[in-house]
Backbone as a printed PyTorch tensor [residue, N CA C, xyz], in Angstrom:
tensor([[[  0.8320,  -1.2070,   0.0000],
         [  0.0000,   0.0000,   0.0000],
         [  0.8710,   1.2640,   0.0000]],

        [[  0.6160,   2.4180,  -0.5120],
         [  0.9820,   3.6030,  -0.7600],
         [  0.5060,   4.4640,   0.5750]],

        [[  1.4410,   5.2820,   1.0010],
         [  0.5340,   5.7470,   2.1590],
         [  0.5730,   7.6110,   1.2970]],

        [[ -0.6390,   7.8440,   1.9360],
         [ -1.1730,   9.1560,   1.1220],
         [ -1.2140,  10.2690,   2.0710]],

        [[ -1.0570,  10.9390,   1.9180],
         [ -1.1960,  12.3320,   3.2870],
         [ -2.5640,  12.8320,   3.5770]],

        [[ -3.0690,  13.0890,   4.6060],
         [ -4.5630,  13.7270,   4.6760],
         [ -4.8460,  14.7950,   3.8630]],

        [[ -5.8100,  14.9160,   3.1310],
         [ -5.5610,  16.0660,   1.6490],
         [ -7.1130,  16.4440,   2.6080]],

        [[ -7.7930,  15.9380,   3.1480],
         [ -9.3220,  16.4440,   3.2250],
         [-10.4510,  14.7620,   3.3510]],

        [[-10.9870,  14.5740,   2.4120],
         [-12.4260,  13.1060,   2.4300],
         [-11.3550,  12.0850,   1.5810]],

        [[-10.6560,  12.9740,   1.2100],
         [ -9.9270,  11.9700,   0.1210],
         [ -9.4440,  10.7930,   1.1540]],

        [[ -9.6070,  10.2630,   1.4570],
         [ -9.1460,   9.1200,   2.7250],
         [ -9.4890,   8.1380,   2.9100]],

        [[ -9.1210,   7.3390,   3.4530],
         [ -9.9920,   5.9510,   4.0300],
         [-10.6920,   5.9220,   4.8610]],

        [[-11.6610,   5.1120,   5.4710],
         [-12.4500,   5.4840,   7.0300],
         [-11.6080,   5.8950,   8.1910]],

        [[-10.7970,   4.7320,   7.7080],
         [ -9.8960,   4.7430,   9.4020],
         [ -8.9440,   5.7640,   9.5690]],

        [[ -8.7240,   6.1760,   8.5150],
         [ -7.6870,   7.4470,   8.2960],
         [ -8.5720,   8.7110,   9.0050]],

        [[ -9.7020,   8.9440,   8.4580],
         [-10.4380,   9.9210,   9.1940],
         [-10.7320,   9.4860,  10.8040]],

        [[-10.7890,   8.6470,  11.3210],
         [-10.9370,   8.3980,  12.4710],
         [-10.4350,   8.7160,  13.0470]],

        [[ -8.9920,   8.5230,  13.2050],
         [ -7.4640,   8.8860,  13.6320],
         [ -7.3310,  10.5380,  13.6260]],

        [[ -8.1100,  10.9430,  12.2720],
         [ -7.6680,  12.3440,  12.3670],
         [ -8.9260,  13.1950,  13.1570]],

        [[-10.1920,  12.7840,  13.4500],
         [-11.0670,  13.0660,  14.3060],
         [-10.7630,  12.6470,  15.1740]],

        [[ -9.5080,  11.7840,  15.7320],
         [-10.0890,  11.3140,  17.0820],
         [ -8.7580,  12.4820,  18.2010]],

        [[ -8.0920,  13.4910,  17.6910],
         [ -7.3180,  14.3980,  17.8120],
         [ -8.5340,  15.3420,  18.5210]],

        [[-10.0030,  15.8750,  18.5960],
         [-10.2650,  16.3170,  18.9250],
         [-11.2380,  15.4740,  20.3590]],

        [[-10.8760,  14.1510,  20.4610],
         [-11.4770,  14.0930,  21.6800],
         [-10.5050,  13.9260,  22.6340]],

        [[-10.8490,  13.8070,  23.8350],
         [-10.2480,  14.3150,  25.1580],
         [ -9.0120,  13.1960,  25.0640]],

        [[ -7.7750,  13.7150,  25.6610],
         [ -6.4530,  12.8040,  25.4170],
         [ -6.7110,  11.4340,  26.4950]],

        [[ -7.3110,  10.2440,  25.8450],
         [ -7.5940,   9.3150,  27.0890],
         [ -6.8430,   8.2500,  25.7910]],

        [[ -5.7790,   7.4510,  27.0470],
         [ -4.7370,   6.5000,  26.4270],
         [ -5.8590,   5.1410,  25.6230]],

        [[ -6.9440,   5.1100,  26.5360],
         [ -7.7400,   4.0000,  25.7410],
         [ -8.3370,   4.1540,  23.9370]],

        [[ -8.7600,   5.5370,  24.3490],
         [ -8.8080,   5.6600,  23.0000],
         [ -7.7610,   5.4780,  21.3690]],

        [[ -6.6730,   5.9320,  22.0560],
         [ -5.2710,   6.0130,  21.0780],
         [ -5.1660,   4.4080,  20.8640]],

        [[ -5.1510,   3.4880,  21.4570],
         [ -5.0750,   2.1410,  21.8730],
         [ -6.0410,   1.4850,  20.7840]],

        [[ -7.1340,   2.1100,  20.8800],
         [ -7.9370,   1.2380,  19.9710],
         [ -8.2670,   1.6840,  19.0560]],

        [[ -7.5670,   2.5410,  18.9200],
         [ -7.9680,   3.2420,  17.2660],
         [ -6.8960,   2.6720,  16.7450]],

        [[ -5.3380,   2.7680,  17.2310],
         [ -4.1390,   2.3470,  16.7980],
         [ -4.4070,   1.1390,  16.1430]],

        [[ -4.8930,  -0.2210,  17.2470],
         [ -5.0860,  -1.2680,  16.9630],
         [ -6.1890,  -1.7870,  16.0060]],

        [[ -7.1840,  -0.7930,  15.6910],
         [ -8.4240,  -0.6800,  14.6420],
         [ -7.4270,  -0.2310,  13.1770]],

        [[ -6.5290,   0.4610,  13.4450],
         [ -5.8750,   0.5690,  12.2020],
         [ -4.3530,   0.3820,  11.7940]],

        [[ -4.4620,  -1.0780,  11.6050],
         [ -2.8050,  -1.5970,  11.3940],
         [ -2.0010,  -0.9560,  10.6040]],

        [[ -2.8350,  -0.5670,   9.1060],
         [ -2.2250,  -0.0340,   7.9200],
         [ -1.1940,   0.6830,   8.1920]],

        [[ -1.6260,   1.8880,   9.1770],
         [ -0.7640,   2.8450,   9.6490],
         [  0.1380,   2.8960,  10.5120]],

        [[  0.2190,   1.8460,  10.9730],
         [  1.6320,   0.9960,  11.6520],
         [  2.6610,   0.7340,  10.7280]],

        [[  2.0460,   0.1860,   9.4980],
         [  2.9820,  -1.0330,   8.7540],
         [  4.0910,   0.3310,   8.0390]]])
């Protein structure tokens, strides 16, 4: 896979998730399971 930069919708689901999930409150569980909801962006 190609990894693409956030341009806007142009994205994948999980890509937007990650970048919405910047506006909820800094709780480690959340980072945790979004991380683990999205491997792609590990690899």
């Amino acid at each position: 896979m190609t990894w693409q930069p956030i341009t806007g919708w142009e994205v994948r689901p999980f890509t937007i998730t990650i970048y919405d999930a910047e506006k909820l409150p800094k709780c480690p569980s959340h980072q945790v399971m979004l991380l683990s909801s999205s491997p792609a962006l590990l690899s």
